[in-house]
XYZ file of C-alpha atoms in Angstrom:
737
model
C 44.990 -9.014 66.986
C 43.466 -5.650 67.793
C 40.329 -7.262 69.249
C 42.548 -9.361 71.534
C 44.163 -6.201 72.919
C 40.788 -4.519 73.344
C 39.347 -7.464 75.268
C 42.508 -7.623 77.363
C 42.096 -3.964 78.291
C 38.390 -4.400 79.027
C 39.154 -7.336 81.315
C 41.768 -5.328 83.206
C 39.539 -2.250 83.481
C 36.692 -4.336 84.904
C 38.777 -5.920 87.670
C 38.280 -2.961 90.081
C 34.514 -3.448 89.685
C 34.181 -7.249 89.602
C 36.324 -7.885 92.685
C 34.363 -5.561 95.045
C 31.078 -6.833 93.577
C 31.993 -10.454 94.342
C 32.702 -9.522 97.946
C 29.904 -6.999 98.507
C 26.754 -8.353 96.815
C 26.402 -11.594 98.852
C 26.711 -9.505 102.029
C 23.961 -7.128 100.900
C 21.447 -9.890 100.172
C 19.623 -9.304 103.474
C 19.060 -5.627 102.667
C 18.394 -5.732 98.928
C 16.082 -7.824 96.786
C 17.590 -10.843 95.019
C 16.945 -9.262 91.631
C 19.547 -6.532 92.355
C 22.456 -8.972 92.011
C 20.773 -10.519 88.964
C 20.709 -7.145 87.161
C 24.225 -6.076 88.219
C 25.825 -9.292 86.920
C 23.955 -8.801 83.640
C 25.399 -5.277 83.265
C 28.943 -6.518 83.956
C 28.606 -9.440 81.512
C 27.419 -7.156 78.710
C 30.315 -4.752 79.350
C 32.822 -7.605 79.199
C 31.522 -8.484 75.732
C 31.951 -4.953 74.318
C 35.526 -4.904 72.926
C 36.010 -1.156 72.656
C 36.529 1.588 75.178
C 33.842 4.177 75.837
C 35.397 7.633 75.726
C 34.145 10.857 77.179
C 33.723 13.816 74.813
C 36.618 16.191 75.169
C 37.931 19.272 73.478
C 40.384 18.642 70.682
C 43.811 19.846 71.762
C 46.967 20.222 69.672
C 49.686 17.601 69.943
C 53.128 19.103 70.286
C 56.055 17.560 68.468
C 59.783 18.147 68.429
C 60.206 18.978 64.730
C 60.195 22.341 63.030
C 57.961 23.350 60.117
C 61.055 23.979 57.987
C 62.364 20.452 58.626
C 59.009 18.924 57.759
C 58.706 20.891 54.522
C 62.228 19.940 53.436
C 61.432 16.326 54.145
C 58.276 16.373 52.011
C 59.873 18.354 49.159
C 62.736 15.897 48.936
C 60.199 13.064 48.616
C 61.333 11.457 51.811
C 65.089 11.834 51.536
C 66.910 10.474 54.588
C 66.276 12.297 57.854
C 69.095 12.105 60.348
C 67.874 10.169 63.367
C 69.534 10.546 66.775
C 71.798 7.564 67.456
C 70.945 5.147 70.241
C 73.449 3.516 72.556
C 76.772 2.480 71.042
C 75.881 -1.192 71.266
C 72.656 -0.700 69.354
C 74.363 1.463 66.722
C 77.024 -1.164 66.198
C 74.377 -3.828 65.841
C 72.588 -1.671 63.297
C 75.728 -1.405 61.159
C 76.309 -5.123 61.190
C 75.043 -6.668 57.951
C 74.143 -10.338 57.877
C 71.878 -12.422 55.727
C 68.152 -12.123 56.540
C 66.826 -14.336 59.298
C 63.325 -15.478 60.056
C 61.298 -13.000 62.042
C 60.780 -14.304 65.603
C 57.322 -14.589 66.996
C 56.559 -11.561 69.115
C 55.093 -12.058 72.632
C 51.934 -10.290 71.482
C 51.496 -12.723 68.588
C 51.998 -15.701 70.907
C 49.507 -14.247 73.383
C 46.946 -13.683 70.635
C 47.337 -17.265 69.372
C 46.922 -18.705 72.886
C 43.911 -16.494 73.589
C 42.201 -17.412 70.320
C 42.875 -21.117 70.914
C 41.291 -20.818 74.365
C 38.221 -19.011 73.026
C 37.718 -21.649 70.334
C 38.233 -24.470 72.850
C 35.608 -23.210 75.303
C 33.186 -22.364 72.502
C 33.613 -25.862 71.071
C 33.208 -27.455 74.488
C 29.927 -25.581 75.008
C 28.690 -26.545 71.552
C 29.503 -30.224 72.182
C 27.698 -30.133 75.544
C 24.586 -28.601 73.959
C 24.687 -31.063 71.063
C 24.947 -34.078 73.385
C 22.101 -32.847 75.564
C 19.837 -32.241 72.565
C 20.654 -35.643 71.114
C 19.848 -37.282 74.455
C 16.557 -35.414 74.752
C 15.503 -36.180 71.180
C 16.111 -39.860 71.743
C 14.231 -40.270 75.021
C 11.619 -37.512 75.121
C 7.930 -38.366 75.027
C 4.618 -36.582 75.285
C 3.273 -35.943 78.809
C -0.185 -37.003 79.913
C -3.208 -34.934 78.976
C -3.677 -33.995 82.632
C -0.108 -32.665 82.899
C -0.537 -30.683 79.662
C -3.766 -29.131 80.866
C -2.293 -28.208 84.231
C 0.785 -26.706 82.534
C -1.398 -24.629 80.191
C -3.438 -23.404 83.132
C -0.277 -22.342 84.993
C 1.421 -20.739 81.978
C -1.491 -18.805 80.518
C -2.014 -17.960 76.822
C 1.603 -18.302 75.603
C 3.694 -21.183 76.822
C 6.758 -23.267 75.911
C 6.541 -26.961 75.056
C 6.194 -29.536 77.809
C 7.848 -32.953 77.438
C 8.868 -35.876 79.644
C 12.382 -37.352 79.467
C 12.957 -40.269 81.883
C 16.771 -40.134 81.605
C 16.851 -36.713 83.309
C 17.169 -36.482 87.062
C 15.520 -33.110 87.643
C 13.199 -30.708 85.798
C 14.839 -28.256 83.416
C 14.209 -25.874 80.516
C 16.180 -26.199 77.260
C 16.261 -24.199 74.012
C 17.042 -20.581 73.179
C 14.504 -20.125 70.390
C 12.030 -22.927 71.035
C 12.151 -23.488 74.761
C 10.974 -26.826 76.119
C 10.310 -27.628 79.786
C 11.281 -31.210 80.611
C 10.037 -33.344 83.503
C 12.005 -36.452 84.526
C 8.700 -38.204 85.354
C 5.070 -37.427 86.128
C 4.903 -38.830 89.647
C 4.456 -35.408 91.209
C 1.601 -34.085 93.289
C -0.431 -31.186 91.945
C 1.350 -28.773 94.295
C 4.791 -30.063 93.266
C 3.921 -29.683 89.586
C 2.700 -26.142 90.200
C 6.006 -25.254 91.927
C 8.103 -26.776 89.141
C 6.065 -25.122 86.394
C 6.119 -21.778 88.177
C 9.924 -21.910 88.558
C 10.655 -22.898 84.948
C 8.117 -20.449 83.502
C 9.833 -17.578 85.326
C 13.102 -18.605 83.657
C 11.316 -18.712 80.307
C 9.637 -15.316 80.652
C 12.846 -13.616 81.793
C 14.846 -15.196 78.909
C 17.299 -16.621 81.425
C 18.780 -19.000 78.864
C 19.962 -15.946 76.894
C 21.293 -14.543 80.173
C 23.336 -17.726 80.647
C 24.554 -17.500 77.043
C 25.963 -14.031 77.806
C 27.772 -15.446 80.836
C 29.179 -18.307 78.762
C 30.399 -15.878 76.093
C 32.061 -13.623 78.688
C 33.716 -16.615 80.323
C 34.963 -17.966 76.968
C 36.366 -14.625 75.766
C 37.985 -13.871 79.147
C 38.904 -17.513 79.833
C 42.292 -16.545 81.260
C 40.729 -14.154 83.813
C 39.825 -16.133 86.987
C 37.655 -13.311 88.347
C 35.391 -13.523 85.298
C 34.930 -17.242 85.986
C 34.063 -16.486 89.605
C 31.671 -13.786 88.468
C 29.911 -16.120 86.002
C 29.524 -18.830 88.632
C 28.152 -16.346 91.159
C 25.799 -14.864 88.544
C 24.333 -18.298 87.722
C 23.725 -18.894 91.422
C 22.049 -15.509 91.865
C 19.948 -16.222 88.763
C 18.417 -19.258 90.506
C 18.055 -17.380 93.799
C 16.182 -14.510 92.141
C 13.969 -17.020 90.305
C 13.091 -18.727 93.605
C 12.383 -15.343 95.160
C 9.892 -14.522 92.400
C 8.340 -18.007 92.559
C 7.476 -17.716 96.282
C 6.661 -14.000 96.228
C 3.402 -13.302 98.119
C 3.191 -16.871 99.478
C 2.926 -17.860 103.133
C 5.500 -19.716 105.229
C 3.863 -23.113 104.610
C 4.138 -22.741 100.836
C 7.727 -21.552 101.126
C 8.598 -24.537 103.297
C 7.004 -26.947 100.825
C 8.862 -25.249 97.960
C 12.173 -25.626 99.814
C 11.507 -29.294 100.573
C 10.693 -29.846 96.920
C 14.099 -28.454 95.891
C 15.862 -30.630 98.499
C 14.073 -33.770 97.282
C 15.067 -33.098 93.685
C 18.638 -32.307 94.714
C 18.903 -35.576 96.641
C 18.087 -37.660 93.569
C 20.077 -35.524 91.107
C 23.788 -36.330 90.817
C 24.496 -35.306 87.223
C 26.310 -32.096 86.288
C 24.131 -29.395 84.765
C 24.572 -29.090 80.987
C 25.370 -25.819 79.261
C 22.479 -23.515 78.287
C 19.875 -25.211 80.500
C 17.993 -24.095 83.603
C 18.048 -26.752 86.282
C 15.706 -27.032 89.269
C 18.537 -28.188 91.537
C 22.021 -26.859 92.310
C 25.143 -27.483 94.409
C 25.155 -27.877 98.197
C 26.266 -24.351 99.080
C 23.981 -22.829 96.465
C 21.045 -24.816 97.850
C 21.745 -23.408 101.291
C 21.613 -19.835 99.963
C 18.462 -20.590 97.969
C 16.679 -21.998 101.019
C 17.601 -18.925 103.068
C 16.176 -16.705 100.321
C 13.008 -18.814 100.018
C 12.242 -18.514 103.739
C 13.056 -14.786 103.884
C 9.760 -12.889 104.105
C 11.205 -9.533 105.163
C 10.667 -6.474 103.022
C 13.872 -5.377 101.287
C 15.041 -2.463 99.176
C 14.658 -2.569 95.396
C 18.243 -1.365 94.983
C 17.733 1.002 92.044
C 20.368 3.395 93.410
C 22.911 0.573 93.758
C 22.243 -0.640 90.213
C 22.588 2.917 88.876
C 25.927 3.428 90.632
C 27.240 0.128 89.266
C 26.061 1.016 85.770
C 27.839 4.393 85.839
C 31.058 2.830 87.166
C 30.962 0.136 84.494
C 30.518 2.615 81.658
C 33.150 5.105 82.830
C 35.899 2.965 84.392
C 37.792 2.322 81.152
C 37.223 5.893 80.016
C 38.806 7.328 83.172
C 41.882 5.158 82.743
C 42.173 6.105 79.063
C 41.846 9.795 79.841
C 44.528 9.504 82.508
C 46.914 7.958 79.996
C 46.178 10.651 77.424
C 46.910 13.402 79.957
C 50.257 11.840 80.881
C 51.211 11.452 77.226
C 50.272 15.074 76.574
C 52.307 16.316 79.541
C 55.359 14.329 78.431
C 55.422 15.984 74.997
C 54.638 19.576 75.929
C 57.922 20.124 77.785
C 60.233 19.885 74.751
C 58.051 20.592 71.705
C 56.262 23.235 69.683
C 52.743 23.026 68.273
C 52.408 21.920 64.637
C 48.635 22.063 64.100
C 45.624 20.024 65.109
C 43.515 17.157 63.854
C 39.872 16.467 64.501
C 39.027 13.501 66.718
C 37.931 11.534 63.641
C 41.181 12.296 61.781
C 43.220 11.269 64.805
C 41.439 7.915 65.090
C 41.853 7.364 61.352
C 45.608 8.019 61.665
C 45.907 5.509 64.504
C 44.063 2.854 62.502
C 46.334 3.583 59.527
C 49.473 3.074 61.644
C 48.149 -0.071 63.342
C 47.357 -1.556 59.934
C 51.078 -1.550 59.061
C 51.824 -3.421 62.294
C 49.243 -6.051 61.286
C 50.315 -5.924 57.589
C 46.633 -5.512 56.732
C 46.186 -3.193 53.756
C 42.447 -3.818 53.626
C 41.992 -1.668 56.746
C 43.852 1.173 55.034
C 41.951 0.735 51.786
C 38.630 1.295 53.557
C 39.902 4.645 54.866
C 41.089 5.965 51.469
C 39.534 8.354 48.998
C 39.346 7.545 45.281
C 42.775 8.948 44.383
C 44.486 7.194 47.292
C 42.801 3.893 46.391
C 44.088 4.172 42.824
C 47.597 4.836 44.171
C 47.361 1.856 46.537
C 46.211 -0.526 43.789
C 49.015 0.633 41.473
C 51.605 0.020 44.214
C 50.258 -3.447 44.999
C 50.170 -4.394 41.312
C 53.802 -3.302 40.981
C 54.649 -5.831 43.695
C 52.319 -8.723 42.919
C 51.155 -8.209 39.371
C 47.509 -8.355 38.344
C 46.857 -10.963 41.015
C 47.590 -8.439 43.794
C 46.442 -8.642 47.406
C 46.084 -6.407 50.476
C 49.236 -7.544 52.304
C 51.477 -4.556 53.099
C 54.905 -4.162 54.669
C 57.327 -7.023 55.216
C 57.970 -9.709 57.790
C 61.251 -8.032 58.742
C 61.887 -5.435 59.945
C 58.641 -5.104 61.882
C 56.979 -2.122 63.537
C 58.040 -1.719 67.153
C 56.300 1.603 67.881
C 55.180 4.799 66.195
C 54.500 8.463 66.917
C 52.027 10.829 65.262
C 52.891 14.453 64.477
C 49.798 16.522 63.807
C 49.723 19.211 61.135
C 46.944 21.235 59.588
C 44.648 18.686 57.906
C 47.581 16.252 57.702
C 49.508 13.838 59.907
C 53.076 12.569 59.836
C 53.645 9.071 61.265
C 57.171 8.074 62.313
C 57.658 4.335 62.761
C 60.428 2.798 64.851
C 61.266 -0.625 63.419
C 63.688 -3.437 64.181
C 64.742 -6.810 62.859
C 66.070 -9.968 64.492
C 69.785 -8.945 64.447
C 68.664 -6.594 66.103
C 69.096 -3.518 63.930
C 66.934 -0.415 64.236
C 65.289 1.720 61.562
C 62.874 4.599 61.103
C 60.279 5.155 58.408
C 57.854 8.042 57.854
C 54.438 8.391 56.247
C 52.598 11.626 55.488
C 48.785 11.497 55.307
C 46.604 14.232 53.813
C 42.914 14.198 54.769
C 39.830 15.101 52.772
C 36.070 14.611 52.670
C 34.184 12.277 50.326
C 30.442 11.652 50.633
C 30.434 13.276 54.051
C 33.153 10.951 55.361
C 36.704 11.813 56.420
C 39.173 9.898 54.221
C 42.882 9.756 53.434
C 42.969 11.798 50.237
C 46.665 11.115 49.581
C 49.747 9.663 51.227
C 53.533 9.529 50.810
C 55.754 6.790 52.210
C 59.471 7.180 52.853
C 62.248 4.691 52.374
C 63.449 2.865 55.454
C 66.464 4.402 57.224
C 69.134 3.113 59.518
C 69.639 4.938 62.801
C 72.350 7.073 61.214
C 69.970 8.233 58.472
C 71.341 6.056 55.661
C 68.770 4.481 53.379
C 68.055 0.858 54.238
C 68.447 -0.972 50.905
C 66.031 -3.855 51.420
C 63.009 -1.666 50.707
C 64.404 -0.195 47.488
C 62.596 -1.571 44.461
C 64.871 -3.467 42.081
C 65.092 -2.474 38.438
C 62.982 -4.436 35.984
C 65.965 -6.047 34.233
C 67.304 -7.271 37.573
C 63.857 -8.627 38.379
C 63.756 -10.528 35.119
C 67.220 -11.832 35.700
C 66.216 -13.203 39.074
C 63.280 -15.208 37.786
C 65.215 -16.378 34.754
C 67.983 -17.560 36.992
C 65.614 -19.293 39.411
C 63.933 -21.114 36.552
C 67.265 -22.454 35.278
C 69.121 -23.116 38.527
C 66.597 -23.838 41.284
C 63.427 -25.280 39.855
C 65.194 -28.491 38.835
C 66.036 -29.082 42.454
C 62.548 -28.148 43.666
C 60.888 -30.453 41.165
C 62.884 -33.405 42.504
C 63.267 -32.605 46.213
C 60.175 -33.890 47.956
C 58.095 -33.801 44.768
C 59.704 -36.599 42.759
C 57.028 -39.037 43.953
C 54.721 -37.048 41.649
C 54.836 -36.027 38.013
C 54.913 -32.264 37.580
C 52.590 -31.241 34.775
C 53.260 -27.500 35.059
C 54.632 -24.939 37.487
C 54.943 -21.181 37.766
C 56.467 -18.632 40.135
C 54.348 -16.329 42.259
C 56.585 -13.354 42.935
C 56.540 -11.916 46.450
C 59.622 -9.728 46.777
C 63.200 -9.245 45.566
C 65.560 -7.255 47.797
C 69.281 -6.408 47.868
C 71.478 -5.766 50.906
C 75.090 -4.466 50.848
C 77.573 -6.752 52.629
C 80.828 -6.012 54.412
C 82.797 -8.067 51.833
C 81.843 -5.604 49.075
C 79.214 -7.827 47.536
C 75.435 -7.591 47.744
C 73.061 -10.243 48.985
C 69.963 -10.861 46.893
C 66.964 -12.258 48.774
C 64.055 -13.639 46.786
C 60.799 -14.620 48.494
C 58.606 -16.526 46.074
C 55.818 -19.030 45.866
C 55.749 -22.029 43.579
C 52.460 -23.165 42.102
C 52.597 -26.770 40.897
C 50.175 -28.934 38.943
C 50.976 -32.619 39.462
C 49.647 -36.160 39.176
C 50.519 -39.547 40.754
C 51.624 -41.740 37.841
C 54.807 -43.301 39.203
C 53.350 -46.293 41.022
C 50.369 -48.606 40.909
C 47.487 -46.816 42.646
C 46.680 -50.079 44.432
C 49.936 -49.558 46.348
C 48.500 -46.414 47.963
C 47.287 -47.420 51.416
C 43.827 -45.878 51.352
C 43.102 -47.226 47.857
C 44.344 -50.728 48.694
C 42.221 -50.874 51.846
C 39.118 -49.808 49.906
C 39.799 -52.518 47.334
C 40.359 -55.231 49.958
C 37.142 -54.234 51.724
C 35.201 -54.378 48.457
C 34.003 -50.799 48.868
C 32.396 -49.020 45.921
C 34.486 -45.947 46.693
C 37.509 -47.869 45.396
C 36.729 -46.853 41.800
C 36.449 -43.203 42.843
C 39.795 -43.335 44.670
C 41.421 -45.069 41.710
C 40.248 -42.349 39.310
C 41.155 -39.473 41.636
C 44.686 -40.853 41.945
C 45.371 -39.893 38.329
C 43.582 -36.557 38.363
C 45.671 -33.412 38.159
C 46.157 -31.699 41.513
C 47.420 -28.272 42.471
C 49.827 -27.391 45.273
C 51.471 -24.226 46.553
C 54.602 -23.853 48.626
C 56.807 -20.909 49.550
C 60.575 -20.476 49.505
C 63.296 -17.961 50.169
C 66.369 -18.041 47.920
C 69.495 -16.060 48.815
C 72.797 -15.587 47.027
C 75.643 -13.090 46.861
C 76.256 -11.058 43.710
C 78.698 -8.420 42.533
C 77.868 -5.005 43.925
C 77.468 -3.458 40.482
C 75.446 -6.347 39.019
C 72.575 -5.116 36.866
C 71.393 -8.616 36.003
C 71.526 -11.878 37.916
C 73.236 -14.635 35.937
C 76.098 -17.119 36.210
C 78.671 -14.397 35.596
C 77.555 -12.063 38.390
C 76.632 -14.443 41.235
C 78.629 -16.743 43.525
C 77.178 -20.288 43.574
C 78.856 -21.219 46.869
C 76.533 -18.728 48.577
C 73.289 -20.224 47.246
C 70.762 -21.061 49.966
C 67.199 -22.283 49.558
C 64.912 -22.099 52.594
C 61.662 -23.984 53.014
C 58.277 -22.350 53.531
C 58.872 -21.430 57.191
C 62.378 -20.162 56.337
C 63.886 -22.955 58.404
C 67.499 -22.077 59.307
C 68.471 -25.681 58.398
C 68.811 -24.598 54.825
C 69.676 -26.562 51.725
C 73.022 -25.413 50.364
C 74.183 -25.712 46.745
C 77.969 -25.857 46.433
C 79.174 -27.300 43.173
C 77.790 -27.127 39.671
C 77.427 -30.397 37.779
C 78.117 -29.839 34.039
C 75.520 -32.484 33.189
C 72.728 -30.537 34.874
C 71.654 -26.900 34.793
C 71.039 -26.845 38.530
C 73.292 -26.681 41.572
C 73.722 -29.374 44.165
C 76.028 -30.587 46.907
C 78.060 -33.587 45.786
C 78.575 -36.185 48.539
C 80.409 -39.551 48.708
C 77.055 -41.341 48.521
C 76.169 -39.972 45.093
C 75.458 -42.776 42.650
C 74.637 -43.173 38.979
C 71.655 -45.290 38.048
C 68.911 -45.642 35.498
C 65.240 -46.558 35.518
C 63.889 -49.099 33.053
C 60.156 -48.998 32.305
C 58.239 -51.416 30.041
C 56.439 -49.530 27.300
C 52.984 -50.343 25.906
C 54.762 -52.162 23.128
C 55.908 -55.377 24.824
C 59.086 -55.385 22.719
C 60.386 -52.000 23.884
C 61.525 -50.398 27.135
C 62.124 -46.791 28.179
C 65.403 -46.052 29.927
C 66.060 -42.836 31.901
C 69.535 -41.961 33.163
C 69.719 -40.297 36.616
C 71.989 -39.475 39.513
C 71.126 -39.874 43.192
C 72.147 -37.103 45.594
C 71.932 -37.432 49.357
C 70.091 -34.633 51.138
C 72.232 -34.053 54.215
C 69.425 -32.226 56.001
C 67.205 -35.303 55.911
C 64.177 -33.135 55.172
C 63.064 -35.015 52.076
C 60.701 -37.921 52.541
C 63.381 -40.548 51.968
C 66.651 -38.785 52.824
C 67.799 -38.316 49.223
C 66.608 -36.882 45.961
C 67.066 -37.981 42.367
C 68.093 -35.734 39.514
C 66.997 -36.599 36.012
C 69.927 -36.005 33.677
C 67.580 -35.398 30.755
C 68.749 -38.518 28.966
C 65.749 -40.719 28.168
C 65.484 -43.167 25.285
C 63.216 -45.976 24.093
C 65.052 -49.160 23.058
C 63.894 -52.463 21.548
C 64.112 -55.578 23.710
C 66.389 -57.873 21.694
C 69.440 -60.026 22.279
C 71.738 -57.414 20.828
C 70.101 -54.340 22.417
C 72.398 -52.351 24.684
C 72.375 -49.108 26.676
C 75.407 -47.066 27.727
C 75.504 -45.915 31.346
C 78.342 -43.534 32.142
C 79.716 -43.582 35.685
C 81.413 -40.638 37.382
C 84.972 -40.520 36.059
C 84.837 -43.988 34.489
C 84.357 -45.552 31.092
C 80.828 -46.318 29.903
C 79.394 -49.731 30.725
C 77.326 -51.835 28.334
C 74.134 -53.545 29.533
C 72.339 -55.991 27.287
C 68.629 -56.721 27.119
C 68.902 -60.061 28.956
C 69.735 -58.241 32.167
C 66.706 -56.008 31.706
C 64.366 -58.893 30.868
C 65.401 -60.868 33.934
C 64.157 -57.973 36.047
C 61.033 -57.219 34.030
C 59.379 -60.656 33.923
C 56.784 -59.731 36.553
C 56.668 -56.044 35.701
C 53.572 -54.184 34.526
C 53.359 -51.637 31.778
C 54.370 -48.273 33.173
C 56.044 -49.710 36.296
C 59.721 -48.837 36.655
C 62.634 -50.946 37.776
C 65.573 -48.990 39.150
C 69.039 -50.421 38.459
C 72.142 -49.417 40.442
C 75.658 -49.964 39.120
C 78.926 -50.772 40.831
C 82.176 -52.720 40.488
C 82.595 -56.446 40.989
C 85.736 -58.104 42.396
C 87.363 -57.959 38.972
C 86.644 -54.251 38.500
C 83.862 -54.800 35.993
C 80.769 -52.587 36.048
C 77.770 -54.689 37.091
C 74.208 -54.205 38.297
C 74.469 -54.180 42.094
C 70.811 -53.740 43.036
C 67.364 -53.488 41.501
C 64.164 -52.093 42.992
C 60.623 -52.400 41.748
C 58.644 -49.224 41.578
C 59.955 -45.867 42.603
C 60.165 -46.235 46.399
C 59.893 -50.008 46.876
C 62.679 -51.631 48.932
C 62.020 -55.095 47.503
C 65.083 -56.566 45.808
C 64.581 -57.960 42.314
């Protein structure tokens, strides 16, 4: 995201230069040589591609802050005990005191802007790549060797080193293509000797000046600054001036007759050329208005200035424009702090930049940036902290999704810096957090030798609880509880089309927040790693496998095998519940099941709620009028036995599962013989067990395959007897049996 901001600033800083240049340079063409504009546009394009600001050297000055040395020392000695922060407006303070369950962090405008910018850059880069690919494919298909006479004439015109020469009849005008191995293409060979000399001379000038690389720079600048219309205008004008300067060099030192013939040659080629010029090519022709300017330049035999002074002025302005703006901002910031503050020490320029990168890294949640700036001791501290959060499989992600960094200030001390972050969440509530950095030198490089991080504080200075680490026994209780009460639901909701071979939790964070009702809310962010297979239906029922089989494709066997192979999937959840304020362990005695909420991986507010505990299952679910008892009957390998599994169907009111409901296995599975007297007891909700004999199973299994299930649903007939009301082949099939 930082590079997006840097390019945005560069684009804004260059506007005061690009706009006057677009207006001024065409009007100076009669006084200055055509190459002046060519060079100036090159300088501007290169500057647009440099994403950082060029700063002038300046004397390091102290930054003044409104905090006393005594306050700072007390804060450090207390290991970041709460520091009273000045309250904001009453409305904001009231919002800060209001405690609600965590909500998803909204996308910030900067994040949206970065995503749009990156999408635009990728789009224009892809469009250019496709254009180049199509052109090369066209040329490879239709190109052919020129005649020996044309080759000899080309070699004579080019000299010792020369690009390739080819003929491509599908082209409508001569052009040069290829950054590394340039090829000059002719659409045909029906040119006079003078016309060939003019064409070769023009394209060889492009080749010697590396104009294709020049055009690549313009394309890159236009892609990166795609939302800046002035950059587009600049690139278009630069491409036109590139051709004009090439024409000027091609007719340099020639008489009026040659110039006239050269101009007529361009007009003839333009008349027969109607196709749009491809990316990264030099084309002999151009648009109508551009042709008019080129012809004026070709016929201009007056002596003009070289324009070195103008180029030098433009170069200086380009290099210093952003620096002047940056310096102006720094002076204003310095003036605003000097009025109400006292000096607390100074940092070197390198230490100051390091501190800024450290603070920005928290905004981006990128610990890798910080790690690169640390000394050995600080790196060891960082790794230990990350392992405490994520175990041995730790990563570089720092901070949390909420609250996020809104702004920060830096207080300079002697060889140290104190960063104060202002943070907010989506309620909104406001917080402050402090970090103290101590600098050192390792291998001649300035590094962060050590650092201390405070807790997060409300505006009134009270510790914000969501950043307090939970005790180990509470941690263990959480994961124990999730394993017993949530994983059963997860394994069935959306994943019951697969067979789970194994699963494990990937811990992210466990936090506690005091609530107004005297309880505490526990929020658990976790990932679930699942190993699963697809055994619950005939693989030939899978669309892509069936189509391969019907088409007689050899890949059918590969698909069939892959269908049974173990796969791995990862998904992320947030689980919240309310517990007793003094709870030291999360279990059924300390939590309130009516407050259970499970969010999907994007923390969708349309959460799944668990209300009532079913004694027959260790999990929690919401019982609805559409719940129904059923069983699945599966033929075993032994033709005389069947496997029966007892289940209950629960409707998912959110509709977010793939079929609108999920099935819970009641952990009652048995294998029974198929015989006249075989029977299986199916207990309905609040009713006496019903007996089913093997005849009813066999009537529904006559066409069944080994391993294929038949699902039986039970209800009451007109006489109140329990009967089979519906049967379905397979797990998701709607076909009645």
